[in-house]
Amino acid sequence: MRGLAILGAGLLCAGCGQVADAQAKLIDSVRIHDAVAGYEKASQPVDRCVKAKSVVIAYTDARDTAETAAWSAREHEDCQAALIALRARAPAKP
């Protein structure tokens, strides 16, 4: 009887991992969607730079390396455009 209870508990917990993974993926996709929507709404160069960084963070958290790399490149371009628009210079690298 005790073994049956342990087996039943094990089967219940086995399904929990799949549910948790599905929930994590859903949360990641919502965060990515919200970040991309914020980026698309941004009109000023500085806003686009900041919002692009938000998208990079969302893809990094979702462990999507290809999209992280693509958005990192876009972020770099947008931040360079923001520096030009502000007539600023990028800080020197240490």
mmCIF file of C-alpha atoms in Angstrom:
data_model
loop_
_atom_site.group_PDB
_atom_site.id
_atom_site.type_symbol
_atom_site.label_atom_id
_atom_site.label_comp_id
_atom_site.label_asym_id
_atom_site.label_seq_id
_atom_site.Cartn_x
_atom_site.Cartn_y
_atom_site.Cartn_z
ATOM 1 C CA MET A 1 0.000 0.000 0.000
ATOM 2 C CA ARG A 2 2.818 2.369 0.891
ATOM 3 C CA GLY A 3 4.577 1.667 -2.401
ATOM 4 C CA LEU A 4 1.389 2.457 -4.301
ATOM 5 C CA ALA A 5 1.106 5.814 -2.523
ATOM 6 C CA ILE A 6 4.714 6.654 -3.371
ATOM 7 C CA LEU A 7 4.150 5.642 -6.992
ATOM 8 C CA GLY A 8 1.017 7.810 -7.164
ATOM 9 C CA ALA A 9 2.849 10.799 -5.691
ATOM 10 C CA GLY A 10 5.688 10.263 -8.159
ATOM 11 C CA LEU A 11 3.302 10.238 -11.102
ATOM 12 C CA LEU A 12 1.646 13.451 -9.920
ATOM 13 C CA CYS A 13 4.994 15.194 -9.552
ATOM 14 C CA ALA A 14 6.162 14.000 -12.975
ATOM 15 C CA GLY A 15 3.369 15.972 -14.614
ATOM 16 C CA CYS A 16 4.199 19.063 -12.560
ATOM 17 C CA GLY A 17 7.520 19.536 -14.330
ATOM 18 C CA GLN A 18 5.869 19.589 -17.737
ATOM 19 C CA VAL A 19 3.245 22.059 -16.540
ATOM 20 C CA ALA A 20 5.919 24.291 -15.021
ATOM 21 C CA ASP A 21 7.927 24.217 -18.266
ATOM 22 C CA ALA A 22 4.841 25.126 -20.289
ATOM 23 C CA GLN A 23 4.039 27.996 -17.919
ATOM 24 C CA ALA A 24 7.623 29.281 -18.123
ATOM 25 C CA LYS A 25 7.482 29.243 -21.932
ATOM 26 C CA LEU A 26 4.154 31.071 -21.861
ATOM 27 C CA ILE A 27 5.555 33.737 -19.553
ATOM 28 C CA ASP A 28 8.645 34.100 -21.754
ATOM 29 C CA SER A 29 6.524 34.521 -24.893
ATOM 30 C CA VAL A 30 4.324 37.143 -23.202
ATOM 31 C CA ARG A 31 7.388 39.083 -22.010
ATOM 32 C CA ILE A 32 8.916 38.938 -25.494
ATOM 33 C CA HIS A 33 5.652 40.045 -27.123
ATOM 34 C CA ASP A 34 5.310 42.969 -24.699
ATOM 35 C CA ALA A 35 8.932 44.026 -25.184
ATOM 36 C CA VAL A 36 8.675 43.908 -28.994
ATOM 37 C CA ALA A 37 5.373 45.828 -28.872
ATOM 38 C CA GLY A 38 7.056 48.495 -26.733
ATOM 39 C CA TYR A 39 9.930 48.687 -29.204
ATOM 40 C CA GLU A 40 7.560 49.079 -32.150
ATOM 41 C CA LYS A 41 5.706 51.926 -30.395
ATOM 42 C CA ALA A 42 8.906 53.842 -29.614
ATOM 43 C CA SER A 43 9.491 56.717 -31.995
ATOM 44 C CA GLN A 44 12.442 58.611 -30.526
ATOM 45 C CA PRO A 45 15.971 57.221 -31.031
ATOM 46 C CA VAL A 46 16.703 57.053 -27.294
ATOM 47 C CA ASP A 47 13.407 55.268 -26.651
ATOM 48 C CA ARG A 48 14.184 52.735 -29.383
ATOM 49 C CA CYS A 49 17.608 52.107 -27.823
ATOM 50 C CA VAL A 50 16.084 51.469 -24.393
ATOM 51 C CA LYS A 51 13.248 49.327 -25.746
ATOM 52 C CA ALA A 52 15.659 47.275 -27.876
ATOM 53 C CA LYS A 53 17.596 46.483 -24.694
ATOM 54 C CA SER A 54 14.325 45.307 -23.103
ATOM 55 C CA VAL A 55 13.792 42.930 -26.025
ATOM 56 C CA VAL A 56 17.365 41.631 -25.689
ATOM 57 C CA ILE A 57 16.761 40.945 -21.998
ATOM 58 C CA ALA A 58 13.476 39.150 -22.733
ATOM 59 C CA TYR A 59 15.109 36.889 -25.327
ATOM 60 C CA THR A 60 18.100 36.282 -23.043
ATOM 61 C CA ASP A 61 15.778 35.209 -20.231
ATOM 62 C CA ALA A 62 14.001 32.891 -22.686
ATOM 63 C CA ARG A 63 17.412 31.413 -23.640
ATOM 64 C CA ASP A 64 16.890 32.126 -27.340
ATOM 65 C CA THR A 65 20.458 32.760 -28.474
ATOM 66 C CA ALA A 66 19.685 33.467 -32.131
ATOM 67 C CA GLU A 67 17.098 36.154 -31.363
ATOM 68 C CA THR A 68 19.270 37.543 -28.567
ATOM 69 C CA ALA A 69 22.133 38.015 -31.029
ATOM 70 C CA ALA A 70 19.874 39.590 -33.656
ATOM 71 C CA TRP A 71 18.313 42.012 -31.179
ATOM 72 C CA SER A 72 21.714 42.826 -29.660
ATOM 73 C CA ALA A 73 22.860 43.964 -33.103
ATOM 74 C CA ARG A 74 19.681 46.009 -33.527
ATOM 75 C CA GLU A 75 20.160 47.499 -30.059
ATOM 76 C CA HIS A 76 23.714 48.516 -30.960
ATOM 77 C CA GLU A 77 22.495 50.221 -34.150
ATOM 78 C CA ASP A 78 19.640 51.986 -32.357
ATOM 79 C CA CYS A 79 21.887 53.162 -29.536
ATOM 80 C CA GLN A 80 24.425 54.488 -32.045
ATOM 81 C CA ALA A 81 21.593 56.383 -33.756
ATOM 82 C CA ALA A 82 20.531 57.744 -30.360
ATOM 83 C CA LEU A 83 24.058 58.962 -29.664
ATOM 84 C CA ILE A 84 24.139 60.717 -33.032
ATOM 85 C CA ALA A 85 20.725 62.270 -32.404
ATOM 86 C CA LEU A 86 21.909 63.536 -29.020
ATOM 87 C CA ARG A 87 25.254 64.626 -30.469
ATOM 88 C CA ALA A 88 26.946 62.525 -27.805
ATOM 89 C CA ARG A 89 29.911 60.209 -27.806
ATOM 90 C CA ALA A 90 30.005 56.606 -26.637
ATOM 91 C CA PRO A 91 31.954 56.143 -23.415
ATOM 92 C CA ALA A 92 35.464 54.780 -23.770
ATOM 93 C CA LYS A 93 35.843 51.088 -23.057
ATOM 94 C CA PRO A 94 38.119 50.301 -20.096
#
